[in-house]
Amino acid sequence: MIVVVLLASIFFAVLGQVSFKRGMNRVGRIELRSVLDWRSGVIPILTGFVAYGTSMVLWLYTLSRVELSYAFPFVSLSYVGIMLAARLGLGEPVDRHRVLGSALIVAGVVLVSLTR
Amino acid sequence: MVHRPRLDGQTLLMVAWSVTMTVTGQLVLRHAMSGLADQPFVDVVLGAVVSPLVWTGALLYLLSTVTWLVVLSRIDLSVAYPMGSMNYVLVVLLSATLLDENVGLLRMAGLGLILVGILVVARSERRASRRLEPVP
């Protein structure tokens, strides 16, 4: 059951990362004199903060329940999550190496998940 | 993507700082949170909010994240990913030695697969950045 919380924590970390990227894509290159233009990216950036906060709360709850050497390897799933988000959300191409690497990461996390 | 220089001393120092902050932060967080085991969700969250150790761990995590973002702006992902994978090795090693966690063969095997996977992803990033390199 705690694995679900753990996976949700990683999911929200990835969502936060992608939201920040979407927000900053809208804002564009930051110039000090154009701080007002930050308004254009405010919703994705706020989403990013909320997602990161949610991820942190779930992470802390996880750490109250399981060993760090059990939980931390799950963080590597963010490589897979960001690849999926880039493919599905941004239409970026995904080559064979990235698919193979992701499969290895998932297999490794499955092994770790069996060790509780 | 602009092709960036591979690595300089300053960036290497930032990587070392970021990895150190991540590993220390996570060890501190686990140490603090293990005291709240077996309590319901709300009590765990409230306990975390009032714990100076948790705030310390969160601050270290923030320092590592900010530094890592600067690192990513200076070097290619194909170089950054393998170095970042040191986080996994150190967190597991230090959990075993400092927190007395039981790291068995299966967990180590899983960690090994993850590290190989990250290297393979990094290889793909290198190809991607090569394709975008301008013709001289």
GROMACS .gro file of C-alpha atoms in nm:
model
  252
    1MET     CA    1   0.000   0.000   0.000
    2ILE     CA    2   0.284   0.237   0.084
    3VAL     CA    3   0.416   0.171  -0.268
    4VAL     CA    4   0.107   0.353  -0.401
    5VAL     CA    5   0.191   0.659  -0.188
    6LEU     CA    6   0.552   0.636  -0.303
    7LEU     CA    7   0.453   0.619  -0.671
    8ALA     CA    8   0.212   0.912  -0.621
    9SER     CA    9   0.497   1.114  -0.470
   10ILE     CA   10   0.714   1.050  -0.778
   11PHE     CA   11   0.417   1.127  -1.006
   12PHE     CA   12   0.366   1.469  -0.845
   13ALA     CA   13   0.740   1.542  -0.862
   14VAL     CA   14   0.732   1.477  -1.237
   15LEU     CA   15   0.411   1.679  -1.275
   16GLY     CA   16   0.581   1.966  -1.089
   17GLN     CA   17   0.886   1.947  -1.313
   18VAL     CA   18   0.678   1.943  -1.633
   19SER     CA   19   0.455   2.227  -1.509
   20PHE     CA   20   0.758   2.444  -1.430
   21LYS     CA   21   0.891   2.374  -1.780
   22ARG     CA   22   0.556   2.462  -1.942
   23GLY     CA   23   0.537   2.780  -1.736
   24MET     CA   24   0.891   2.884  -1.820
   25ASN     CA   25   0.834   2.805  -2.189
   26ARG     CA   26   0.555   3.063  -2.182
   27VAL     CA   27   0.757   3.317  -1.988
   28GLY     CA   28   1.057   3.271  -2.214
   29ARG     CA   29   1.407   3.385  -2.131
   30ILE     CA   30   1.402   3.579  -1.804
   31GLU     CA   31   1.496   3.947  -1.830
   32LEU     CA   32   1.495   4.160  -1.517
   33ARG     CA   33   1.301   4.442  -1.680
   34SER     CA   34   1.023   4.212  -1.803
   35VAL     CA   35   0.927   4.064  -1.469
   36LEU     CA   36   0.562   4.156  -1.540
   37ASP     CA   37   0.557   3.904  -1.826
   38TRP     CA   38   0.578   3.629  -1.565
   39ARG     CA   39   0.198   3.658  -1.553
   40SER     CA   40   0.173   3.454  -1.872
   41GLY     CA   41   0.322   3.150  -1.702
   42VAL     CA   42   0.168   3.195  -1.360
   43ILE     CA   43  -0.084   2.906  -1.374
   44PRO     CA   44   0.160   2.631  -1.477
   45ILE     CA   45   0.419   2.764  -1.231
   46LEU     CA   46   0.166   2.767  -0.944
   47THR     CA   47   0.061   2.415  -1.048
   48GLY     CA   48   0.429   2.320  -1.028
   49PHE     CA   49   0.460   2.451  -0.671
   50VAL     CA   50   0.142   2.272  -0.556
   51ALA     CA   51   0.256   1.947  -0.723
   52TYR     CA   52   0.600   1.972  -0.562
   53GLY     CA   53   0.446   2.037  -0.219
   54THR     CA   54   0.214   1.737  -0.260
   55SER     CA   55   0.510   1.523  -0.365
   56MET     CA   56   0.707   1.632  -0.058
   57VAL     CA   57   0.422   1.553   0.187
   58LEU     CA   58   0.375   1.206   0.035
   59TRP     CA   59   0.752   1.152   0.039
   60LEU     CA   60   0.773   1.238   0.410
   61TYR     CA   61   0.481   1.005   0.485
   62THR     CA   62   0.662   0.730   0.291
   63LEU     CA   63   0.983   0.789   0.487
   64SER     CA   64   0.793   0.747   0.813
   65ARG     CA   65   0.696   0.396   0.695
   66VAL     CA   66   0.985   0.246   0.496
   67GLU     CA   67   1.364   0.243   0.484
   68LEU     CA   68   1.541   0.514   0.280
   69SER     CA   69   1.739   0.253   0.084
   70TYR     CA   70   1.401   0.102  -0.016
   71ALA     CA   71   1.226   0.428  -0.109
   72PHE     CA   72   1.502   0.629  -0.277
   73PRO     CA   73   1.560   0.399  -0.580
   74PHE     CA   74   1.196   0.471  -0.679
   75VAL     CA   75   1.304   0.831  -0.752
   76SER     CA   76   1.474   0.697  -1.067
   77LEU     CA   77   1.124   0.641  -1.210
   78SER     CA   78   1.119   1.016  -1.271
   79TYR     CA   79   1.348   0.953  -1.571
   80VAL     CA   80   1.072   0.730  -1.713
   81GLY     CA   81   0.794   0.969  -1.615
   82ILE     CA   82   0.963   1.267  -1.777
   83MET     CA   83   1.023   1.063  -2.093
   84LEU     CA   84   0.652   0.971  -2.106
   85ALA     CA   85   0.548   1.331  -2.039
   86ALA     CA   86   0.778   1.455  -2.314
   87ARG     CA   87   0.638   1.196  -2.556
   88LEU     CA   88   0.269   1.238  -2.470
   89GLY     CA   89   0.256   1.603  -2.367
   90LEU     CA   90   0.517   1.770  -2.584
   91GLY     CA   91   0.532   1.527  -2.878
   92GLU     CA   92   0.907   1.479  -2.850
   93PRO     CA   93   1.046   1.168  -3.024
   94VAL     CA   94   1.161   0.879  -2.806
   95ASP     CA   95   1.441   0.660  -2.943
   96ARG     CA   96   1.517   0.294  -2.870
   97HIS     CA   97   1.789   0.374  -2.616
   98ARG     CA   98   1.551   0.573  -2.403
   99VAL     CA   99   1.291   0.294  -2.414
  100LEU     CA  100   1.556   0.033  -2.325
  101GLY     CA  101   1.701   0.249  -2.045
  102SER     CA  102   1.353   0.310  -1.904
  103ALA     CA  103   1.275  -0.062  -1.914
  104LEU     CA  104   1.594  -0.134  -1.718
  105ILE     CA  105   1.508   0.135  -1.461
  106VAL     CA  106   1.154  -0.005  -1.418
  107ALA     CA  107   1.293  -0.360  -1.384
  108GLY     CA  108   1.540  -0.238  -1.120
  109VAL     CA  109   1.265  -0.062  -0.924
  110VAL     CA  110   1.048  -0.376  -0.939
  111LEU     CA  111   1.337  -0.574  -0.786
  112VAL     CA  112   1.382  -0.314  -0.511
  113SER     CA  113   1.005  -0.312  -0.446
  114LEU     CA  114   1.025  -0.685  -0.366
  115THR     CA  115   1.269  -0.626  -0.081
  116ARG     CA  116   1.041  -0.475   0.181
  117MET     CA  117   1.978   2.266  -2.781
  118VAL     CA  118   2.305   2.456  -2.781
  119HIS     CA  119   2.607   2.229  -2.755
  120ARG     CA  120   2.781   2.306  -2.428
  121PRO     CA  121   3.134   2.245  -2.310
  122ARG     CA  122   3.151   1.906  -2.141
  123LEU     CA  123   3.274   1.986  -1.792
  124ASP     CA  124   3.483   2.236  -1.597
  125GLY     CA  125   3.610   2.244  -1.240
  126GLN     CA  126   3.345   2.486  -1.120
  127THR     CA  127   3.060   2.273  -1.257
  128LEU     CA  128   3.216   1.959  -1.110
  129LEU     CA  129   3.222   2.131  -0.772
  130MET     CA  130   2.852   2.217  -0.813
  131VAL     CA  131   2.774   1.852  -0.894
  132ALA     CA  132   2.960   1.741  -0.581
  133TRP     CA  133   2.772   2.002  -0.374
  134SER     CA  134   2.435   1.900  -0.519
  135VAL     CA  135   2.495   1.527  -0.462
  136THR     CA  136   2.617   1.592  -0.106
  137MET     CA  137   2.309   1.803  -0.028
  138THR     CA  138   2.070   1.544  -0.174
  139VAL     CA  139   2.226   1.255   0.016
  140THR     CA  140   2.257   1.444   0.346
  141GLY     CA  141   1.905   1.586   0.311
  142GLN     CA  142   1.749   1.244   0.250
  143LEU     CA  143   1.938   1.084   0.539
  144VAL     CA  144   1.823   1.363   0.771
  145LEU     CA  145   1.461   1.332   0.648
  146ARG     CA  146   1.451   0.956   0.699
  147HIS     CA  147   1.614   0.990   1.040
  148ALA     CA  148   1.351   1.247   1.142
  149MET     CA  149   1.051   1.066   0.991
  150SER     CA  150   1.133   0.722   1.127
  151GLY     CA  151   1.040   0.865   1.467
  152LEU     CA  152   0.683   0.909   1.339
  153ALA     CA  153   0.630   0.551   1.221
  154ASP     CA  154   0.292   0.384   1.293
  155GLN     CA  155   0.109   0.715   1.332
  156PRO     CA  156  -0.189   0.813   1.114
  157PHE     CA  157  -0.135   1.036   0.808
  158VAL     CA  158  -0.248   1.363   0.972
  159ASP     CA  159  -0.023   1.310   1.274
  160VAL     CA  160   0.272   1.231   1.047
  161VAL     CA  161   0.218   1.555   0.851
  162LEU     CA  162   0.174   1.765   1.167
  163GLY     CA  163   0.477   1.601   1.326
  164ALA     CA  164   0.682   1.680   1.016
  165VAL     CA  165   0.574   2.045   1.009
  166VAL     CA  166   0.692   2.108   1.366
  167SER     CA  167   1.018   1.914   1.333
  168PRO     CA  168   1.335   2.126   1.299
  169LEU     CA  169   1.513   1.822   1.149
  170VAL     CA  170   1.254   1.795   0.872
  171TRP     CA  171   1.294   2.165   0.790
  172THR     CA  172   1.671   2.116   0.784
  173GLY     CA  173   1.636   1.820   0.547
  174ALA     CA  174   1.395   2.015   0.326
  175LEU     CA  175   1.636   2.309   0.312
  176LEU     CA  176   1.923   2.080   0.209
  177TYR     CA  177   1.695   1.932  -0.060
  178LEU     CA  178   1.614   2.282  -0.186
  179LEU     CA  179   1.985   2.372  -0.197
  180SER     CA  180   2.057   2.057  -0.397
  181THR     CA  181   1.772   2.117  -0.642
  182VAL     CA  182   1.871   2.478  -0.713
  183THR     CA  183   2.237   2.378  -0.765
  184TRP     CA  184   2.132   2.091  -0.990
  185LEU     CA  185   1.930   2.329  -1.209
  186VAL     CA  186   2.241   2.546  -1.251
  187VAL     CA  187   2.442   2.233  -1.339
  188LEU     CA  188   2.185   2.136  -1.603
  189SER     CA  189   2.214   2.482  -1.758
  190ARG     CA  190   2.592   2.433  -1.797
  191ILE     CA  191   2.643   2.074  -1.918
  192ASP     CA  192   2.470   1.818  -2.140
  193LEU     CA  193   2.226   1.568  -1.988
  194SER     CA  194   2.448   1.288  -2.122
  195VAL     CA  195   2.714   1.403  -1.876
  196ALA     CA  196   2.483   1.514  -1.594
  197TYR     CA  197   2.274   1.193  -1.571
  198PRO     CA  198   2.562   0.951  -1.498
  199MET     CA  199   2.704   1.189  -1.236
  200GLY     CA  200   2.361   1.235  -1.079
  201SER     CA  201   2.328   0.858  -1.047
  202MET     CA  202   2.588   0.881  -0.769
  203ASN     CA  203   2.291   0.992  -0.555
  204TYR     CA  204   2.145   0.639  -0.568
  205VAL     CA  205   2.473   0.467  -0.482
  206LEU     CA  206   2.553   0.699  -0.190
  207VAL     CA  207   2.199   0.705  -0.046
  208VAL     CA  208   2.183   0.325  -0.036
  209LEU     CA  209   2.540   0.284   0.098
  210LEU     CA  210   2.497   0.545   0.371
  211SER     CA  211   2.148   0.418   0.465
  212ALA     CA  212   2.312   0.084   0.533
  213THR     CA  213   2.604   0.222   0.734
  214LEU     CA  214   2.457   0.527   0.913
  215LEU     CA  215   2.091   0.423   0.952
  216ASP     CA  216   2.158   0.049   1.000
  217GLU     CA  217   1.924  -0.045   0.716
  218ASN     CA  218   1.926  -0.398   0.586
  219VAL     CA  219   2.042  -0.376   0.225
  220GLY     CA  220   2.029  -0.727   0.080
  221LEU     CA  221   2.145  -0.870  -0.250
  222LEU     CA  222   1.809  -0.820  -0.425
  223ARG     CA  223   1.801  -0.448  -0.340
  224MET     CA  224   2.160  -0.412  -0.464
  225ALA     CA  225   2.072  -0.599  -0.785
  226GLY     CA  226   1.777  -0.364  -0.841
  227LEU     CA  227   2.004  -0.066  -0.783
  228GLY     CA  228   2.252  -0.208  -1.037
  229LEU     CA  229   1.979  -0.239  -1.303
  230ILE     CA  230   1.870   0.121  -1.233
  231LEU     CA  231   2.228   0.248  -1.276
  232VAL     CA  232   2.267   0.065  -1.609
  233GLY     CA  233   1.930   0.206  -1.719
  234ILE     CA  234   2.039   0.563  -1.638
  235LEU     CA  235   2.362   0.511  -1.838
  236VAL     CA  236   2.160   0.386  -2.137
  237VAL     CA  237   1.928   0.690  -2.117
  238ALA     CA  238   2.236   0.916  -2.095
  239ARG     CA  239   2.375   0.751  -2.409
  240SER     CA  240   2.055   0.841  -2.592
  241GLU     CA  241   2.091   1.201  -2.474
  242ARG     CA  242   2.444   1.210  -2.618
  243ARG     CA  243   2.316   1.096  -2.956
  244ALA     CA  244   2.039   1.355  -2.946
  245SER     CA  245   2.281   1.639  -2.872
  246ARG     CA  246   2.520   1.516  -3.146
  247ARG     CA  247   2.243   1.528  -3.403
  248LEU     CA  248   2.181   1.890  -3.313
  249GLU     CA  249   2.546   1.989  -3.325
  250PRO     CA  250   2.608   2.246  -3.598
  251VAL     CA  251   2.819   2.140  -3.896
  252PRO     CA  252   3.159   2.317  -3.871
   0.00000   0.00000   0.00000
